[in-house]
């Protein structure tokens, strides 16, 4: 679809003289789209060269995909034949851009004529050449501008012989040059051989705070299966923390065949509720709701109530089945059948997942399969859902995702997909390139300062930023890291700050997170003890030690400081104590600057010196500035690049400083913005 | 032509699961060819990923362009989903390569079965799955191997239930695994979307020593116009210096209109011979020979005599005309006509070149023009020429060169083109990408150690090496650098060593060079005084101070040390005195290693310490090695990485050390290879 030439203007059969190469940004030669959100600036650049010494002009052309008219922005040469421009994308959906460049005859003539006049070499013949160029531009122009150009061409021509000085003055007039710039001869313009795609999403693709919650554990009474109605009652609690996405694990009927019991036991008792990811039973599959949660009406009520509180419900898209899912009976051709006639369950030898059968994407009947899988997404879109968290996308073909996401976004460009692929880096990147709006990351396992700095520099300061939008989760129902198991409450506090400020998008699995649940099923395992994946849990969300207020402050800081709403400006700063990590984010205009310092050691108070690169933060060497800690609301007045930091994990393991510049100083008192 | 998919095998309509990206080497997504010479190894790599956890197989496919059968080489995974392979190109001409990768069902099954056996989980059903895979491979195989596979499938199947242990042993047999590796199921293989081009040249494209000589100045008598016969007499002199390309400036009739006089004067006297680059007169144009030089028979005699002495004649291809060139009269449509009816001469205001009219490549009649320009090349090919030095290619369209060179090389793949483009870096690189075999460089103006190291690192250690073959000229008829003007004989000696050892291809303009001609037309100018471009010169090549022996030693070192015949291994070494530059070249197997040290200050003796990275040169810390200076024939025994250097420009400004390793040590005496 992309990467193919779509001529921006009819071309003449003449060989091109201008070459446009090394275009940036582009992914795999235009094979994949770069990602932006609505209103973003797209900065583009290219090497543009031609033979000879003539003057070139170049433009970037862009438009929403499918529109006919290109928008054109002039490019500016910088150094070493590099040209630049930028434009804004102002609608959600696919956009494309390409380039055109040409040898500008009038600009060349004008440059040379100026040199001739300066050296007294201008002749009437040179002036007649100029007049001819102006007259031809008049033919390309229309209306008053055409008349004006013709008038000027005639004037130059008339005086070329008689009064060459006057004619030169006329021909080199600045106003004429501007007018000529509107009507260049582009018949021989080079058109860049590709149109490059941009996926423009709504803002939430870049900036989002997710809260994952098991509806069945929302019951206010221990032991009772939670319902959508219970979820509705829980919404104010989630909204008060400041989240904007409420993500629910699968809400579908849960398989009975080979159902798992508590703590992942292979034998389920009669009361065991099973894993929500073992989707499908006699009650239905991916388009049905687990009876215990409520009805479709209840679900609509939840989605609506959430929206009214600023929360958008995200569903889980887990393309796999319990052995008793209706698909297995109705479409055995979509599954692997073993020589003994049984359906192949999921395994990664020696591990076996008997409660789940994977879909066979190699099936000859892939067209029908893909159509049905797409239909599931459309079904839930029909029920008001616009965000999907996709379970294990790396075990389904890349080509499937590319197709599915493009199909959905063609009609619903506001739909977002979060890839839950914890796998090898290049596989994660490939999935993002194929269309996922956001991606889980290795954040949960990056603990040391160098690990975090290296990883987030890769994600935010390399080409990866063009297609991979990180979503940072300190925990998930599958991931209780050693750091959280051993670090106590301070570790949860620190990881929440890191997630919410390193990542413009982040999420927590609650209430386990804010209640600092840290018991693992056994030492060395990242599985929760009594995991909600296999049983109901009752959470006392009113506990005094809950981190809900800490989290609310993080989300408030994110909302009030635009610099925390994207990742592109992330920069690490040095400290003389390796237990600290320090970094900043800022907006382009430096109107919003935040510096975060975290003590990564959850057990010990640490102190040390932080060195900031002042200029990058909009600060001056000899002027004091105020560091306003948005977590504690304390304000410190600092001066110069080096300042002292002390963080006691027993109190608070992190500062989230809003940098406030001095706006005036009176009677020895400084005032800060 | 390239960059488009040419299926390596028929594909099935099934979506691909394996993705091949980030292929290396490739230029602009396969738009341009990488360059190799015959016998070279092509090392390729790619990121290859698929969904899931199955085992992949991958191959690189390559063939001479136009052949039907692909040659296939298995790829090996390295780290982080990167796969590698290499192959050799064994014929001159265009080659192409591409990739295929697939999910290998048997390898996956075998890996999983081994894990199952290890954990005691293997079942007869698993074995039957394996037997089925073997039986299907038997269907793909033929002859004895098919029978053998079928036999083994039956054996596994037969014992799967009865004796699973035995069946597993059979199924996991190593020999069977190798046989299965020959017959994978590649129906769903992913074929890389492009075929990538390689231009394979003869060896001289990479390794060549050029001598530029004006035939008209070869006369043994001062004042007489030299002839091709005089050139023949001069051949032994050139051959004795060890050159292998004899490049002649244009040999065509020289224009009379606006002919330049001595020292570029705009008025020519009756005896002035004009510039050979002002091509064409009533006597003919680009396919004619200047009468004073001789006849076509004389030319043939020169070409043949040169060949017998190991010298290949290269001609100048200067696509421009004197005002009295026949083309101007016969094809005015190929030139710019000014409003007063005159033909536009060359200019770069305020500079004017009235003796030359440039060709108008924007002409509507470009097809006829291009055809004629190609015909010029074919004409000289018909007269035995296979190397062209192209004058100012950067003032003619890239697309023209790409077409011309491809057209010529299609029928004459052994033809080489050297681009004389002294212009902006990206324009020089673009010309090389479009097909030039070799390119002039900025070498002449790189004098300081850091300048040389930076520039030659860019040329030899980055992607540039894939398409740009540097040809290093310390002087040309247009370039007498300040360094040579002021540095005396030592500067010529140093620059010759630098050119001949930094560059596998280099050239000098002689006899001006070896006779250390250093008089410029005026201070601050790089133009020679009494330049051969505008007059005859008589050169006394027997002068005692000639550098012919010094140059002969450089060329001998180049011939006898394979490491000097390519640029890929170039590495700079550190010295504690900035007046020294030190670098090494080595073959892959380290059988040939040369270390060059040059004193860049032509006026002062310098000494200092050189630090070598021993391991890279195949040397050991505690073993002595011999440094054999190929310029002076002196031999020094060194040990360890740091050694003392002293170079007196009055004696010799450079060492060209062949590194000789110790081969044995007896009775306290070391012997070196």
PDB file of N, CA and C in Angstrom, chain B residues 560-598:
ATOM      1  N   UNK B 560      53.544  -6.338  -3.949  1.00  0.00           N
ATOM      2  CA  UNK B 560      54.021  -7.502  -3.194  1.00  0.00           C
ATOM      3  C   UNK B 560      53.286  -7.710  -1.875  1.00  0.00           C
ATOM      4  N   UNK B 561      52.473  -6.735  -1.474  1.00  0.00           N
ATOM      5  CA  UNK B 561      51.779  -6.852  -0.197  1.00  0.00           C
ATOM      6  C   UNK B 561      50.273  -6.752  -0.414  1.00  0.00           C
ATOM      7  N   UNK B 562      49.610  -7.900  -0.460  1.00  0.00           N
ATOM      8  CA  UNK B 562      48.159  -7.894  -0.767  1.00  0.00           C
ATOM      9  C   UNK B 562      47.347  -6.961   0.121  1.00  0.00           C
ATOM     10  N   UNK B 563      47.802  -6.742   1.351  1.00  0.00           N
ATOM     11  CA  UNK B 563      47.023  -5.875   2.245  1.00  0.00           C
ATOM     12  C   UNK B 563      46.898  -4.459   1.690  1.00  0.00           C
ATOM     13  N   UNK B 564      47.848  -4.032   0.851  1.00  0.00           N
ATOM     14  CA  UNK B 564      47.783  -2.678   0.291  1.00  0.00           C
ATOM     15  C   UNK B 564      46.864  -2.603  -0.925  1.00  0.00           C
ATOM     16  N   UNK B 565      46.292  -3.740  -1.298  1.00  0.00           N
ATOM     17  CA  UNK B 565      45.476  -3.781  -2.514  1.00  0.00           C
ATOM     18  C   UNK B 565      43.985  -3.585  -2.254  1.00  0.00           C
ATOM     19  N   UNK B 566      43.646  -3.318  -0.997  1.00  0.00           N
ATOM     20  CA  UNK B 566      42.262  -2.920  -0.701  1.00  0.00           C
ATOM     21  C   UNK B 566      42.277  -1.983   0.496  1.00  0.00           C
ATOM     22  N   UNK B 567      41.120  -1.338   0.730  1.00  0.00           N
ATOM     23  CA  UNK B 567      41.075  -0.298   1.754  1.00  0.00           C
ATOM     24  C   UNK B 567      40.311  -0.694   3.013  1.00  0.00           C
ATOM     25  N   UNK B 568      39.669  -1.842   2.968  1.00  0.00           N
ATOM     26  CA  UNK B 568      38.719  -2.178   4.034  1.00  0.00           C
ATOM     27  C   UNK B 568      39.372  -2.328   5.399  1.00  0.00           C
ATOM     28  N   UNK B 569      40.652  -2.686   5.437  1.00  0.00           N
ATOM     29  CA  UNK B 569      41.286  -2.968   6.734  1.00  0.00           C
ATOM     30  C   UNK B 569      41.987  -1.760   7.320  1.00  0.00           C
ATOM     31  N   UNK B 570      41.900  -0.624   6.652  1.00  0.00           N
ATOM     32  CA  UNK B 570      42.649   0.560   7.112  1.00  0.00           C
ATOM     33  C   UNK B 570      42.339   0.893   8.575  1.00  0.00           C
ATOM     34  N   UNK B 571      43.399   1.084   9.339  1.00  0.00           N
ATOM     35  CA  UNK B 571      43.227   1.398  10.760  1.00  0.00           C
ATOM     36  C   UNK B 571      44.324   2.371  11.173  1.00  0.00           C
ATOM     37  N   UNK B 572      43.944   3.402  11.894  1.00  0.00           N
ATOM     38  CA  UNK B 572      44.940   4.383  12.334  1.00  0.00           C
ATOM     39  C   UNK B 572      45.461   4.014  13.719  1.00  0.00           C
ATOM     40  N   UNK B 573      46.764   4.254  13.919  1.00  0.00           N
ATOM     41  CA  UNK B 573      47.386   3.964  15.210  1.00  0.00           C
ATOM     42  C   UNK B 573      47.876   5.266  15.827  1.00  0.00           C
ATOM     43  N   UNK B 574      47.992   5.250  17.136  1.00  0.00           N
ATOM     44  CA  UNK B 574      48.305   6.509  17.795  1.00  0.00           C
ATOM     45  C   UNK B 574      49.813   6.709  17.933  1.00  0.00           C
ATOM     46  N   UNK B 575      50.199   7.965  17.847  1.00  0.00           N
ATOM     47  CA  UNK B 575      51.583   8.343  18.101  1.00  0.00           C
ATOM     48  C   UNK B 575      51.533   9.536  19.048  1.00  0.00           C
ATOM     49  N   UNK B 576      52.601   9.766  19.764  1.00  0.00           N
ATOM     50  CA  UNK B 576      52.585  10.889  20.720  1.00  0.00           C
ATOM     51  C   UNK B 576      53.095  12.174  20.083  1.00  0.00           C
ATOM     52  N   UNK B 577      53.318  12.151  18.782  1.00  0.00           N
ATOM     53  CA  UNK B 577      53.770  13.358  18.095  1.00  0.00           C
ATOM     54  C   UNK B 577      52.816  13.585  16.929  1.00  0.00           C
ATOM     55  N   UNK B 578      52.102  14.723  16.972  1.00  0.00           N
ATOM     56  CA  UNK B 578      51.059  14.974  15.978  1.00  0.00           C
ATOM     57  C   UNK B 578      51.602  15.185  14.573  1.00  0.00           C
ATOM     58  N   UNK B 579      52.895  15.318  14.419  1.00  0.00           N
ATOM     59  CA  UNK B 579      53.461  15.429  13.079  1.00  0.00           C
ATOM     60  C   UNK B 579      53.485  14.089  12.363  1.00  0.00           C
ATOM     61  N   UNK B 580      53.351  13.012  13.128  1.00  0.00           N
ATOM     62  CA  UNK B 580      53.304  11.679  12.526  1.00  0.00           C
ATOM     63  C   UNK B 580      51.872  11.254  12.265  1.00  0.00           C
ATOM     64  N   UNK B 581      51.699  10.577  11.153  1.00  0.00           N
ATOM     65  CA  UNK B 581      50.464   9.810  10.998  1.00  0.00           C
ATOM     66  C   UNK B 581      50.896   8.356  10.855  1.00  0.00           C
ATOM     67  N   UNK B 582      50.160   7.458  11.495  1.00  0.00           N
ATOM     68  CA  UNK B 582      50.517   6.030  11.441  1.00  0.00           C
ATOM     69  C   UNK B 582      49.254   5.230  11.189  1.00  0.00           C
ATOM     70  N   UNK B 583      49.351   4.268  10.297  1.00  0.00           N
ATOM     71  CA  UNK B 583      48.181   3.417  10.018  1.00  0.00           C
ATOM     72  C   UNK B 583      48.666   2.081   9.500  1.00  0.00           C
ATOM     73  N   UNK B 584      47.743   1.135   9.524  1.00  0.00           N
ATOM     74  CA  UNK B 584      48.091  -0.206   9.054  1.00  0.00           C
ATOM     75  C   UNK B 584      47.011  -0.693   8.107  1.00  0.00           C
ATOM     76  N   UNK B 585      47.408  -1.631   7.272  1.00  0.00           N
ATOM     77  CA  UNK B 585      46.453  -2.416   6.494  1.00  0.00           C
ATOM     78  C   UNK B 585      46.856  -3.874   6.653  1.00  0.00           C
ATOM     79  N   UNK B 586      45.868  -4.758   6.584  1.00  0.00           N
ATOM     80  CA  UNK B 586      46.184  -6.176   6.754  1.00  0.00           C
ATOM     81  C   UNK B 586      45.147  -7.002   6.004  1.00  0.00           C
ATOM     82  N   UNK B 587      45.546  -8.186   5.596  1.00  0.00           N
ATOM     83  CA  UNK B 587      44.575  -9.099   5.000  1.00  0.00           C
ATOM     84  C   UNK B 587      43.809  -9.790   6.134  1.00  0.00           C
ATOM     85  N   UNK B 588      42.660 -10.363   5.794  1.00  0.00           N
ATOM     86  CA  UNK B 588      41.819 -11.012   6.808  1.00  0.00           C
ATOM     87  C   UNK B 588      42.596 -12.049   7.608  1.00  0.00           C
ATOM     88  N   UNK B 589      43.451 -12.799   6.914  1.00  0.00           N
ATOM     89  CA  UNK B 589      44.188 -13.875   7.591  1.00  0.00           C
ATOM     90  C   UNK B 589      45.481 -13.374   8.230  1.00  0.00           C
ATOM     91  N   UNK B 590      45.739 -12.083   8.167  1.00  0.00           N
ATOM     92  CA  UNK B 590      46.930 -11.458   8.748  1.00  0.00           C
ATOM     93  C   UNK B 590      48.234 -11.975   8.144  1.00  0.00           C
ATOM     94  N   UNK B 591      48.136 -12.610   6.977  1.00  0.00           N
ATOM     95  CA  UNK B 591      49.366 -13.075   6.335  1.00  0.00           C
ATOM     96  C   UNK B 591      50.124 -11.907   5.715  1.00  0.00           C
ATOM     97  N   UNK B 592      49.439 -10.817   5.485  1.00  0.00           N
ATOM     98  CA  UNK B 592      50.087  -9.622   4.936  1.00  0.00           C
ATOM     99  C   UNK B 592      49.688  -8.438   5.801  1.00  0.00           C
ATOM    100  N   UNK B 593      50.693  -7.840   6.440  1.00  0.00           N
ATOM    101  CA  UNK B 593      50.423  -6.695   7.315  1.00  0.00           C
ATOM    102  C   UNK B 593      51.454  -5.611   7.015  1.00  0.00           C
ATOM    103  N   UNK B 594      50.972  -4.405   6.780  1.00  0.00           N
ATOM    104  CA  UNK B 594      51.885  -3.276   6.547  1.00  0.00           C
ATOM    105  C   UNK B 594      51.518  -2.145   7.501  1.00  0.00           C
ATOM    106  N   UNK B 595      52.548  -1.551   8.087  1.00  0.00           N
ATOM    107  CA  UNK B 595      52.355  -0.366   8.936  1.00  0.00           C
ATOM    108  C   UNK B 595      53.089   0.791   8.274  1.00  0.00           C
ATOM    109  N   UNK B 596      52.379   1.900   8.080  1.00  0.00           N
ATOM    110  CA  UNK B 596      52.982   3.074   7.455  1.00  0.00           C
ATOM    111  C   UNK B 596      53.072   4.187   8.496  1.00  0.00           C
ATOM    112  N   UNK B 597      54.228   4.834   8.531  1.00  0.00           N
ATOM    113  CA  UNK B 597      54.386   6.012   9.389  1.00  0.00           C
ATOM    114  C   UNK B 597      54.948   7.127   8.519  1.00  0.00           C
ATOM    115  N   UNK B 598      54.293   8.273   8.550  1.00  0.00           N
ATOM    116  CA  UNK B 598      54.734   9.404   7.730  1.00  0.00           C
ATOM    117  C   UNK B 598      54.933  10.625   8.628  1.00  0.00           C
TER     118      UNK B 598
END
